[in-house]
Short mmCIF file of C-alpha atoms in Angstrom, two decimals:
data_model
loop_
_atom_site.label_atom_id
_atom_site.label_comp_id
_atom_site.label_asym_id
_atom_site.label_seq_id
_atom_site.Cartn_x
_atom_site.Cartn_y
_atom_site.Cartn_z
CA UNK A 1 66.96 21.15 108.97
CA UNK A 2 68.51 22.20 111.86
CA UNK A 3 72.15 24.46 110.87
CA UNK A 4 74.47 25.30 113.80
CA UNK A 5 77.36 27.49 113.41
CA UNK A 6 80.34 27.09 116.03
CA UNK A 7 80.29 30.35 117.98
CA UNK A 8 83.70 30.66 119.61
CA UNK A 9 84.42 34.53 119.24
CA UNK A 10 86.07 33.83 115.87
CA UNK A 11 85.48 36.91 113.51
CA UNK A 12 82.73 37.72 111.21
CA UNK A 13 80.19 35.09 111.51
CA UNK A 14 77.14 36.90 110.88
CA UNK A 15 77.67 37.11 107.06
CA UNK A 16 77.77 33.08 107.13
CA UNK A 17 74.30 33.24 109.06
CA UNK A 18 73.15 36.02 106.56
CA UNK A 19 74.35 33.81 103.11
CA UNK A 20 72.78 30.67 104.98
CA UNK A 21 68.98 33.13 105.19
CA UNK A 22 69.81 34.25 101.37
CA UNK A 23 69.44 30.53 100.53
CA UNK A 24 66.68 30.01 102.32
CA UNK A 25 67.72 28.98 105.62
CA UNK A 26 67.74 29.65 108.70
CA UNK A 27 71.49 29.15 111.20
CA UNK A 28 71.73 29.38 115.02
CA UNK A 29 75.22 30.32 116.30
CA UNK A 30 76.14 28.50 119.55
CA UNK A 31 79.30 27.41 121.45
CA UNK A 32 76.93 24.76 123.55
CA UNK A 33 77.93 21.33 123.39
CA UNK A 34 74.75 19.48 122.95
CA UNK A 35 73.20 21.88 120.75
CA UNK A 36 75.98 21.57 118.37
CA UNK A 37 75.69 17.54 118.91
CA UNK A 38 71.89 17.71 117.62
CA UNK A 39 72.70 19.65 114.27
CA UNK A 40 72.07 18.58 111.43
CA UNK A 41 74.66 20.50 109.45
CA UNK A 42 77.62 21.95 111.54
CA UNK A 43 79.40 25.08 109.97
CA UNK A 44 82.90 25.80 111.73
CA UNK A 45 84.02 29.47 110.47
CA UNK A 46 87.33 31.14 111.92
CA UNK A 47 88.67 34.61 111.11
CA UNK A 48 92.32 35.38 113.32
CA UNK A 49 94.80 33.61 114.23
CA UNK A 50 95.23 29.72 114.53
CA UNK A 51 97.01 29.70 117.86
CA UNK A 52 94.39 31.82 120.36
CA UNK A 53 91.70 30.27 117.96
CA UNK A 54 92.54 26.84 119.32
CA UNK A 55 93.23 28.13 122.99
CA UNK A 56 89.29 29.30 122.72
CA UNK A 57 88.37 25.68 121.48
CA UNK A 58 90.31 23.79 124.48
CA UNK A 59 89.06 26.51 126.90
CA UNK A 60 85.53 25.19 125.81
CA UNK A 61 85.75 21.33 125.06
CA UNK A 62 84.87 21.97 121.74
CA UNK A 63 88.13 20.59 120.67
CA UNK A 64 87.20 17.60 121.46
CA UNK A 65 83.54 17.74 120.25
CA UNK A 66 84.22 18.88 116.48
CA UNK A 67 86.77 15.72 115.79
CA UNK A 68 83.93 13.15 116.85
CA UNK A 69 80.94 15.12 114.67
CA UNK A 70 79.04 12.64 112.68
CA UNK A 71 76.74 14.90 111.12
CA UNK A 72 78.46 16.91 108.18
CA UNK A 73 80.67 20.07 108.94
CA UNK A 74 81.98 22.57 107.12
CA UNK A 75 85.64 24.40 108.19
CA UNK A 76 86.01 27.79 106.35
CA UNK A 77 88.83 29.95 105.67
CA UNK A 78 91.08 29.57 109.61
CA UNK A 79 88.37 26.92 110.40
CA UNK A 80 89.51 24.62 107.63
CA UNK A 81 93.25 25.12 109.26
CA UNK A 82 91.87 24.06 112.32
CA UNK A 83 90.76 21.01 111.41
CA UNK A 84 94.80 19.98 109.99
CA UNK A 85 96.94 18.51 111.57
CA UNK A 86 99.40 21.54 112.95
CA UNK A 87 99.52 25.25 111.66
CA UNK A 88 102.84 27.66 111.60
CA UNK A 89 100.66 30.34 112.45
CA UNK A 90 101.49 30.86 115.85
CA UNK A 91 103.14 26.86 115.90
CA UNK A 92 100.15 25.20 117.04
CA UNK A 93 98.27 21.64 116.81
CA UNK A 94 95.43 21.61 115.34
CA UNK A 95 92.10 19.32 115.55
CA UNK A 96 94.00 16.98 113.65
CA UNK A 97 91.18 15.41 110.71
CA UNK A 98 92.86 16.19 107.79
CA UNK A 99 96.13 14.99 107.80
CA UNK A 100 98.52 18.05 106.44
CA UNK A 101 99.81 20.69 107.88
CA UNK A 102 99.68 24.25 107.77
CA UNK A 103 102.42 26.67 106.21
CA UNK A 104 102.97 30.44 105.36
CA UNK A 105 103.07 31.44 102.24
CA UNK A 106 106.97 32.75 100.84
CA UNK A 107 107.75 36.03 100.42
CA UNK A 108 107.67 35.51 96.57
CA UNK A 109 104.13 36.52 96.96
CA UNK A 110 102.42 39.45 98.56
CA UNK A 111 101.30 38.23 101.69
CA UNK A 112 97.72 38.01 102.65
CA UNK A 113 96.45 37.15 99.57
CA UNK A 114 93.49 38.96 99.18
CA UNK A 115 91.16 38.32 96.38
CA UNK A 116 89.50 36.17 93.89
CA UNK A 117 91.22 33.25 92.28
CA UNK A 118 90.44 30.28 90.79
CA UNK A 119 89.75 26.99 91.71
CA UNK A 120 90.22 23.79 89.52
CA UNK A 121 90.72 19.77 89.80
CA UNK A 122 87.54 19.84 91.50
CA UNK A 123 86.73 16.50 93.02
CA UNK A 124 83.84 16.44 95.14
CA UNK A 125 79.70 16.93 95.78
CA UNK A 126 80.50 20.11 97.41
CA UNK A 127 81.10 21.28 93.80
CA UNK A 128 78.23 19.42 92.30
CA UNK A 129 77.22 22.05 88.84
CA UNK A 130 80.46 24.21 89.80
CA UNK A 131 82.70 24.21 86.49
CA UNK A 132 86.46 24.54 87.11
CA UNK A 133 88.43 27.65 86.92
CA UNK A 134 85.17 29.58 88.50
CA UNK A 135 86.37 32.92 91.00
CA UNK A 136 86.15 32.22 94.41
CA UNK A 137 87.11 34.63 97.34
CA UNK A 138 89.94 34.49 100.03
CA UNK A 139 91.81 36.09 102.26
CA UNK A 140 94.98 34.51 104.23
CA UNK A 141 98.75 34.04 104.35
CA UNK A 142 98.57 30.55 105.59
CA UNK A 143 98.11 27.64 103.14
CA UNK A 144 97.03 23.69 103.24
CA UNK A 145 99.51 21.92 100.67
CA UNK A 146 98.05 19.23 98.34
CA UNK A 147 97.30 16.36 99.74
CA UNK A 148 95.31 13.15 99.39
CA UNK A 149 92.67 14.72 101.10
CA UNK A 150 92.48 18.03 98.81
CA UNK A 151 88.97 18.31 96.75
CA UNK A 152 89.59 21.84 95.33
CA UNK A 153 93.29 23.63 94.42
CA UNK A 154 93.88 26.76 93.66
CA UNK A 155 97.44 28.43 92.84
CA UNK A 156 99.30 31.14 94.26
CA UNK A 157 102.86 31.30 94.01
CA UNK A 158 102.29 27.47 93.87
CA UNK A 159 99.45 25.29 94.29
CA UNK A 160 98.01 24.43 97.49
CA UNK A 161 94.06 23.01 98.76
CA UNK A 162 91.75 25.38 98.03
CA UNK A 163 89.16 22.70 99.56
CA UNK A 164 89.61 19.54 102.06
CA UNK A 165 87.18 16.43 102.58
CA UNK A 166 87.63 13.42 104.54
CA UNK A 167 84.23 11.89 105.48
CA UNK A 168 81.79 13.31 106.64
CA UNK A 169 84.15 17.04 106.83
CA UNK A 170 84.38 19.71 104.55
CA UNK A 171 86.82 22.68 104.62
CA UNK A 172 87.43 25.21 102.30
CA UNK A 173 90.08 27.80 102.26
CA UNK A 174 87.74 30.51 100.67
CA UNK A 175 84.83 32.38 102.15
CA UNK A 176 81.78 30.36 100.24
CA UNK A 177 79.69 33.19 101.93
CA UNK A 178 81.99 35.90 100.19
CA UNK A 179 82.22 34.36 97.01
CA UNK A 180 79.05 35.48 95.03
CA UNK A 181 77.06 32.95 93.46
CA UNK A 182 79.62 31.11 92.90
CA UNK A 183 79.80 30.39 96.46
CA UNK A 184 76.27 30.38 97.21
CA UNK A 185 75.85 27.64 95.28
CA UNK A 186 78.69 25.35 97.35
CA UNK A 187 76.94 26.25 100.37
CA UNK A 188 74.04 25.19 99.17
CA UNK A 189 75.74 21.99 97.98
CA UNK A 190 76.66 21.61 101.62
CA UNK A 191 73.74 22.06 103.03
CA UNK A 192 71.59 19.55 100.61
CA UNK A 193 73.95 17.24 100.83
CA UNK B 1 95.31 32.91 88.99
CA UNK B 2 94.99 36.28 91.37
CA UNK B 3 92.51 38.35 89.70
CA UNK B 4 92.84 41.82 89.75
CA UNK B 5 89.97 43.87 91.96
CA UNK B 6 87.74 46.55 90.57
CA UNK B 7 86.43 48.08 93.73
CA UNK B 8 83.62 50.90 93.43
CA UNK B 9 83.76 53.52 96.72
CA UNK B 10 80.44 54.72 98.25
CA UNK B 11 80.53 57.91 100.41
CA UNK B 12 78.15 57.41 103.15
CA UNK B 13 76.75 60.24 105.07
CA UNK B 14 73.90 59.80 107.67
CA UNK B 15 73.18 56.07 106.62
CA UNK B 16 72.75 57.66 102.72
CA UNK B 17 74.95 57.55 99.81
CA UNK B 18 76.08 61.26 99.39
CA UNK B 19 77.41 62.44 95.87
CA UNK B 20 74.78 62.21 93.07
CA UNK B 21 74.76 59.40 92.04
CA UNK B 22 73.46 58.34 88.24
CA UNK B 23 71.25 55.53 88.28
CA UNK B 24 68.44 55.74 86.53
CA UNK B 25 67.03 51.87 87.08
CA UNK B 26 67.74 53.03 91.10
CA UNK B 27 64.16 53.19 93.43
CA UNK B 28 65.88 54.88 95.70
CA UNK B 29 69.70 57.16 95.03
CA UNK B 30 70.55 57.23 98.52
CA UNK B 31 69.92 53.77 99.55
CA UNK B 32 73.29 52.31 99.77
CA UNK B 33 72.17 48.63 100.19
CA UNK B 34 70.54 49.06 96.94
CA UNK B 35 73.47 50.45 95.09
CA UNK B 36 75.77 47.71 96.94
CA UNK B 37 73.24 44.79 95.32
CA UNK B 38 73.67 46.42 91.93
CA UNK B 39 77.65 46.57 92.06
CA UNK B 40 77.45 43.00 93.25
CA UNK B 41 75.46 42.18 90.25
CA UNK B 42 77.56 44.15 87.87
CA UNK B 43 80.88 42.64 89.10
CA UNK B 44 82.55 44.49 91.61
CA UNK B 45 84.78 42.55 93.53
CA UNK B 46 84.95 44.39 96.30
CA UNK B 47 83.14 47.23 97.81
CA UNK B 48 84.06 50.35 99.92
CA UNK B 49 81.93 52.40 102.14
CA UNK B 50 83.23 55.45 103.14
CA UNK B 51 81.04 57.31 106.15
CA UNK B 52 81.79 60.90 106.39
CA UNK B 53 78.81 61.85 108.69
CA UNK B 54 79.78 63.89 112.12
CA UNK B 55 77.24 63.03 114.39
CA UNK B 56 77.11 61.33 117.51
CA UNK B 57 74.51 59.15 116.22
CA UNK B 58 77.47 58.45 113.60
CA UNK B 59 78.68 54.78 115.16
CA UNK B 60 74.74 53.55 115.71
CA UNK B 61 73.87 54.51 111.95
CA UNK B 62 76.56 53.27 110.25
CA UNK B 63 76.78 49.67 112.33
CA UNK B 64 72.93 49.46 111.16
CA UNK B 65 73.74 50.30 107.68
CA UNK B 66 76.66 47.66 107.70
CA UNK B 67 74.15 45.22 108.83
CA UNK B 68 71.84 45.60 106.32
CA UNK B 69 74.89 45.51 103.43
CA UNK B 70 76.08 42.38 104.93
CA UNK B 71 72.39 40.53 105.07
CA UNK B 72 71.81 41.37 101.58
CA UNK B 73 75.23 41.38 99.03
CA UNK B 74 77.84 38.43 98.55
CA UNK B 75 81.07 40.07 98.08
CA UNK B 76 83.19 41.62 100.59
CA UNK B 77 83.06 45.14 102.09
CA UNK B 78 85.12 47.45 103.76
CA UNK B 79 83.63 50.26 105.68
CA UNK B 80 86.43 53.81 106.61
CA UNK B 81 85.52 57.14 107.66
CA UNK B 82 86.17 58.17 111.54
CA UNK B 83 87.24 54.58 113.47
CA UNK B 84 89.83 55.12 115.77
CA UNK B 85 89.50 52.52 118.38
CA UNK B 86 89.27 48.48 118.65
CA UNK B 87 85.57 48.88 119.89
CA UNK B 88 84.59 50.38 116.84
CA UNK B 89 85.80 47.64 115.25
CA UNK B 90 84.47 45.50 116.80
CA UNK B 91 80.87 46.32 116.50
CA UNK B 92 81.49 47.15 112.72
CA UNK B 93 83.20 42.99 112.03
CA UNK B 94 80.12 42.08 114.50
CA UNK B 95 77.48 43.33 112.29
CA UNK B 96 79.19 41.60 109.09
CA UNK B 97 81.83 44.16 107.67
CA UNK B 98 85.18 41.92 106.20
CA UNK B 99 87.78 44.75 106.46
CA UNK B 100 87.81 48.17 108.16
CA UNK B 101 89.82 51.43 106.64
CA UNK B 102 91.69 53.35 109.28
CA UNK B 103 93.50 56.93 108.07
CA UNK B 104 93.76 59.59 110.52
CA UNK B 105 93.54 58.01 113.37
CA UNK B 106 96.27 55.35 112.15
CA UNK B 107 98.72 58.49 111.64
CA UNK B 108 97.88 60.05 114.88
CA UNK B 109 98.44 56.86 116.87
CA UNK B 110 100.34 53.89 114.71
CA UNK B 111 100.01 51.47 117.94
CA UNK B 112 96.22 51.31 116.49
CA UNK B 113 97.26 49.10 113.89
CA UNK B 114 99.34 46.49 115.98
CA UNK B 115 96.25 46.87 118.40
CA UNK B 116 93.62 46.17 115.77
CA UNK B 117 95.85 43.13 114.13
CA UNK B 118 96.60 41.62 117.59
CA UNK B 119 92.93 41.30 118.20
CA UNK B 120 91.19 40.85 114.87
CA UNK B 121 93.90 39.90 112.68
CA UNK B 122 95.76 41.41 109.39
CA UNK B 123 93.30 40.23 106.90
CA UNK B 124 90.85 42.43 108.08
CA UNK B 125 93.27 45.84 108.27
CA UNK B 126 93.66 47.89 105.35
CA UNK B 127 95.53 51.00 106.24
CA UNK B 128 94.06 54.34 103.97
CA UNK B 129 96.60 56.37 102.93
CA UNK B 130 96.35 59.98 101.76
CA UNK B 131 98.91 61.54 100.36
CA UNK B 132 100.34 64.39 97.64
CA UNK B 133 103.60 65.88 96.37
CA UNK B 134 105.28 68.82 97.85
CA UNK B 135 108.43 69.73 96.21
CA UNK B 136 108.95 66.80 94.49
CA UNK B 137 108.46 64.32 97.53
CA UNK B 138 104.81 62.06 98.76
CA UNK B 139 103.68 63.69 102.02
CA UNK B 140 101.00 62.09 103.86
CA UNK B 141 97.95 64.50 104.21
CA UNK B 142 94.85 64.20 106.81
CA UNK B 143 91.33 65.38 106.57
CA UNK B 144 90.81 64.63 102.60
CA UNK B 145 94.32 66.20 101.80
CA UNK B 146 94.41 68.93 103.38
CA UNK B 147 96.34 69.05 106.48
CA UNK B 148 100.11 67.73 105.55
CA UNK B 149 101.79 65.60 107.70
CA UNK B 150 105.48 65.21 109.08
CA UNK B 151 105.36 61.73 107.44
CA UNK B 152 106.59 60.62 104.34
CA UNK B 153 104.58 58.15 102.15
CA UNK B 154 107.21 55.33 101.48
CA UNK B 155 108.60 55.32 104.95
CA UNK B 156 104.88 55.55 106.52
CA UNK B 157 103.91 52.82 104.09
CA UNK B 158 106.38 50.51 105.31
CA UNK B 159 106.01 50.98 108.92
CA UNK B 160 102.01 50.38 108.28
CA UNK B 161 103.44 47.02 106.71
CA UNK B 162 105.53 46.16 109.28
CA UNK B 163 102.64 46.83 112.20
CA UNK B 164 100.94 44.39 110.88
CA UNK B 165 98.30 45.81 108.41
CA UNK B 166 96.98 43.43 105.61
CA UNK B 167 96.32 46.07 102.59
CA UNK B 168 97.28 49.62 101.59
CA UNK B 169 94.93 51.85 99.75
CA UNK B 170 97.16 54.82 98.64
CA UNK B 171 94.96 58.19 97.32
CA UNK B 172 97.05 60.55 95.58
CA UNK B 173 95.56 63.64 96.35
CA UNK B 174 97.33 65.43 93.04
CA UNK B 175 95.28 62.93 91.16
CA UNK B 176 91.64 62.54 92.77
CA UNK B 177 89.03 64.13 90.89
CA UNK B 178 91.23 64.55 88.04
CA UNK B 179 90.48 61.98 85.94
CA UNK B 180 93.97 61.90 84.24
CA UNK B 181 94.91 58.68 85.62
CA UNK B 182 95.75 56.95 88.70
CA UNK B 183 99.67 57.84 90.51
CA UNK B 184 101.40 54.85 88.90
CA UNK B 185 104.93 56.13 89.54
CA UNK B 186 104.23 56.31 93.17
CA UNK B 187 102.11 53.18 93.14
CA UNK B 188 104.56 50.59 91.10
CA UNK B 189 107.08 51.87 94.02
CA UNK B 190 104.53 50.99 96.98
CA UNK B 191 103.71 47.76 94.79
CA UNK B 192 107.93 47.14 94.50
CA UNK B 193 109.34 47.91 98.28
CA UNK B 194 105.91 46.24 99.66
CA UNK B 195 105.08 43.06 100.30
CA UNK B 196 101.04 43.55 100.81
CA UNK B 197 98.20 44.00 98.52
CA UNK B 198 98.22 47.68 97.01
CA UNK B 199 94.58 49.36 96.17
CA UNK B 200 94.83 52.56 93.65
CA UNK B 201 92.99 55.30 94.17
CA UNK B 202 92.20 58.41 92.92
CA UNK B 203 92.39 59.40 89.27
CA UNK B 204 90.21 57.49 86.95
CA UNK B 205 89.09 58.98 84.06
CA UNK B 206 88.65 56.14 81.62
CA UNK B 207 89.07 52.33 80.77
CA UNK B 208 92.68 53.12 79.91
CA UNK B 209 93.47 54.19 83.30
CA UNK B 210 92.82 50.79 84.83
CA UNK B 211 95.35 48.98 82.26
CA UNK B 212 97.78 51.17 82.93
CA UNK B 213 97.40 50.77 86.99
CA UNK B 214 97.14 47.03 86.52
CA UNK B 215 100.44 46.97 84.71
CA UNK B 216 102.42 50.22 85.35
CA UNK B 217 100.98 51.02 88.55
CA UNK B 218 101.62 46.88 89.64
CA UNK B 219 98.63 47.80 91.64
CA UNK B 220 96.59 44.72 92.96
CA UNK B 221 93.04 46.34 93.15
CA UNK B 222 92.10 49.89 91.77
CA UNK B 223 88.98 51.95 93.38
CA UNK B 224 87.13 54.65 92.08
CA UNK B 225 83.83 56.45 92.71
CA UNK B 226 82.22 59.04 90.24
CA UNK B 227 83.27 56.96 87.25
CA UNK B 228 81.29 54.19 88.45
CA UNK B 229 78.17 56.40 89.99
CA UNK B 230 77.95 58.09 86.53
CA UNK B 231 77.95 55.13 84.45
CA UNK B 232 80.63 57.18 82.84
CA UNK B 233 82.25 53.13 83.07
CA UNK B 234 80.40 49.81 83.20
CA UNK B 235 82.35 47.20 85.42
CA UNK B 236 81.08 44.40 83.12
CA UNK B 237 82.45 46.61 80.37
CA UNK B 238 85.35 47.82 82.14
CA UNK B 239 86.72 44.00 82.97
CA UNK B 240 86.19 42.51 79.31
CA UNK B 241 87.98 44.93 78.18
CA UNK B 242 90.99 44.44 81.01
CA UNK B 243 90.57 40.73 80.10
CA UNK B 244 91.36 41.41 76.72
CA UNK B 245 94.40 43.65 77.53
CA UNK B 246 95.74 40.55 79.15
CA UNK B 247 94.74 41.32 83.29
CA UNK B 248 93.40 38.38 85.22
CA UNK B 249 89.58 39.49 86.06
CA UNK B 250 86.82 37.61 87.33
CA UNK B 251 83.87 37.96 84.71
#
């Protein structure tokens, strides 16, 4: 199986490549068109912020390319904001798949949150053996509202998608590679889908 | 619901954990990637690995070690000791770090912080704080607590907010190594005029000391070291207990 994960100068990747090896994988990074075209699993991480992030993806055509994947992908953490249809962060469009758009979260809560919380409703093979209300981890001030395309919510302050699917894309708002077994295990999930 | 973080703290010196450290089912005491697997496996949440080596082999060793942590644990890490620019960073998030600590070098030159956000973002900024009471007022202290500072700890704290950093981790220095109990009237004030995560530090003693952080301290995450190195407290034990008392933890 061949794993490619979108290199595009977003933030920590190699722990994603290092959780993929822990399961028994191996991940290439790469930013290269065709290489990311012949994968058969596409991860699309994203640490920062939503407007430069999507500045890098026009600079490099890969905003085009991710939106026409067939193969499955996975958007995690900014990644899964990416693939919405706008973001506040910085006012930006975004790749436009899933069809909601990305808010801050109110000052009612402390802003990032940063932590383990729960997720629950869970609607999808990406959870396959994943009971609801397990820990997963995140960190962000931006949030995905529910929507019809939400698999996964969590709550903070209110509740918003913790998870997104539409087809043959995945995002999640937590780190799966962060979240312990827990989050092993949806990786996994991904990955043998 | 938010849980609340129990967050052991490794020192680091040379690549090697530094204070003894009490594990008897441990191959090796010094090897911190071994001691980060077994945290992991315990139920930390988070972990924190201090380096307080002075070499100039310093950056090289501990980019290595923060490679091997990240290829072997699941939970996230922040590494602190001695960063002061956006290339150290850099090659620390590059080899698989989640957050970086900055202290000294935040206090000598606050730009650092809108610097480090602007590039990396605020998730991935947590702002140490060290800081003890002289006549009846929180003064920020460098070098473990014991150079004082012009600066304040409420006012600092909020202009470390406002730059743009994601998490605080406040050390009272009149409570480390005490083991009396973490600074929860100064704390529950950060945790009030703040609007970011708060980490306690410095003070545990017992189980008792974390319930009271959690809920008079309004602390988000609380850190300790010796308590944890000891076995003096078993983070299993340590969050059925906080469970009980009514504190969101992930068991």
């Amino acid at each position: 199986m061949k794993i490619v994960i979108i290199n595009y100068g977003a933030g920590n990747i190699q722990s994603i490549k290092f959780a993929i090896k822990r399961l028994g994988y191996e991940a290439v990074l790469s930013h290269d068109i065709e290489e990311i075209k012949s994968a058969d699993k596409v991860i699309f991480p994203g640490v920062g912020e939503a407007s430069s992030a999507m500045s890098k993806l026009r600079a490099s055509g890969l905003d085009k390319l991710i939106p026409n994947l067939k193969q499955p992908v996975l958007g995690i953490c900014l990644g899964m904001q990416l693939m919405c249809h706008s973001s506040e962060e910085g006012d930006t469009k975004g790749l436009g798949i899933f069809d909601v758009d990305v808010i801050k979260f109110t000052n009612e809560v402390k802003v990032p949150q940063i932590g383990w919380n729960q997720i629950a409703n869970l609607k999808s093979e990406l959870f396959k053996n994943i009971e609801e209300k397990e820990h997963i981890y995140l960190v962000h001030s931006f949030y995905a509202p529910l929507c019809k395309e939400t698999i996964a919510e969590s709550e903070y302050g209110i509740k918003y998608s913790a998870a997104l699917a539409k087809n043959n894309f995945y995002g999640t708002q937590f780190h799966p590679e962060k979240s312990s077994e827990v989050g092993e295990a949806i990786l996994k999930n991904f990955l043998e889908s | 619901m938010l849980a609340k973080r129990i967050i052991p703290c490794l020192d680091i010196k040379d690549g090697r954990t530094v204070k003894g450290i009490n594990f008897v089912d441990l191959r090796d005491a010094g090897d911190p990637v071994e001691l980060a697997e077994i945290y992991s496996r315990e139920g930390a949440d988070e972990l924190v690995f201090l380096d307080i080596s002075a070499t100039e082999q310093k950056r090289k060793t501990l980019a290595e070690l923060v490679y091997h942590v990240a290829e072997k644990v699941n939970i996230p890490f922040t590494v602190g000791g001695g960063i002061s620019s956006v290339e150290d960073v850099d090659i620390l998030l590059q080899n698989g770090a989640d957050k970086v600590s900055i202290n000294s070098s935040a206090v000598k030159n606050p730009q650092l912080i809108n610097d480090l956000v602007a590039k990396f973002g605020s998730q991935c900024i947590v702002v140490a704080i060290d800081a003890k009471q002289i006549d009846g007022e929180w003064i920020v202290h460098l070098v473990g607590g014991k150079v004082p500072t012009e600066r304040k700890l409420f006012e600092w704290a909020k202009e470390v907010e406002e730059r743009g950093a994601g998490e605080i981790l406040f050390t009272s220095m009149d409570h480390d190594g005490t083991k009396d109990g973490f600074a929860n009237e100064a704390l529950s004030k950060l945790s009030t005029e703040l609007n970011i995560p708060i980490i306690a530090s410095g003070g545990a003693g017992n189980m008792q000391h974390f319930t009271d952080t959690f809920v008079e301290g309004k602390a988000d995450a609380a850190l300790a070291a010796s308590v944890f190195h000891f076995k003096e407290i078993g983070i299993k034990d340590l969050k059925e207990k906080l469970k009980g008392n009514g504190i969101p933890v992930r068991l």
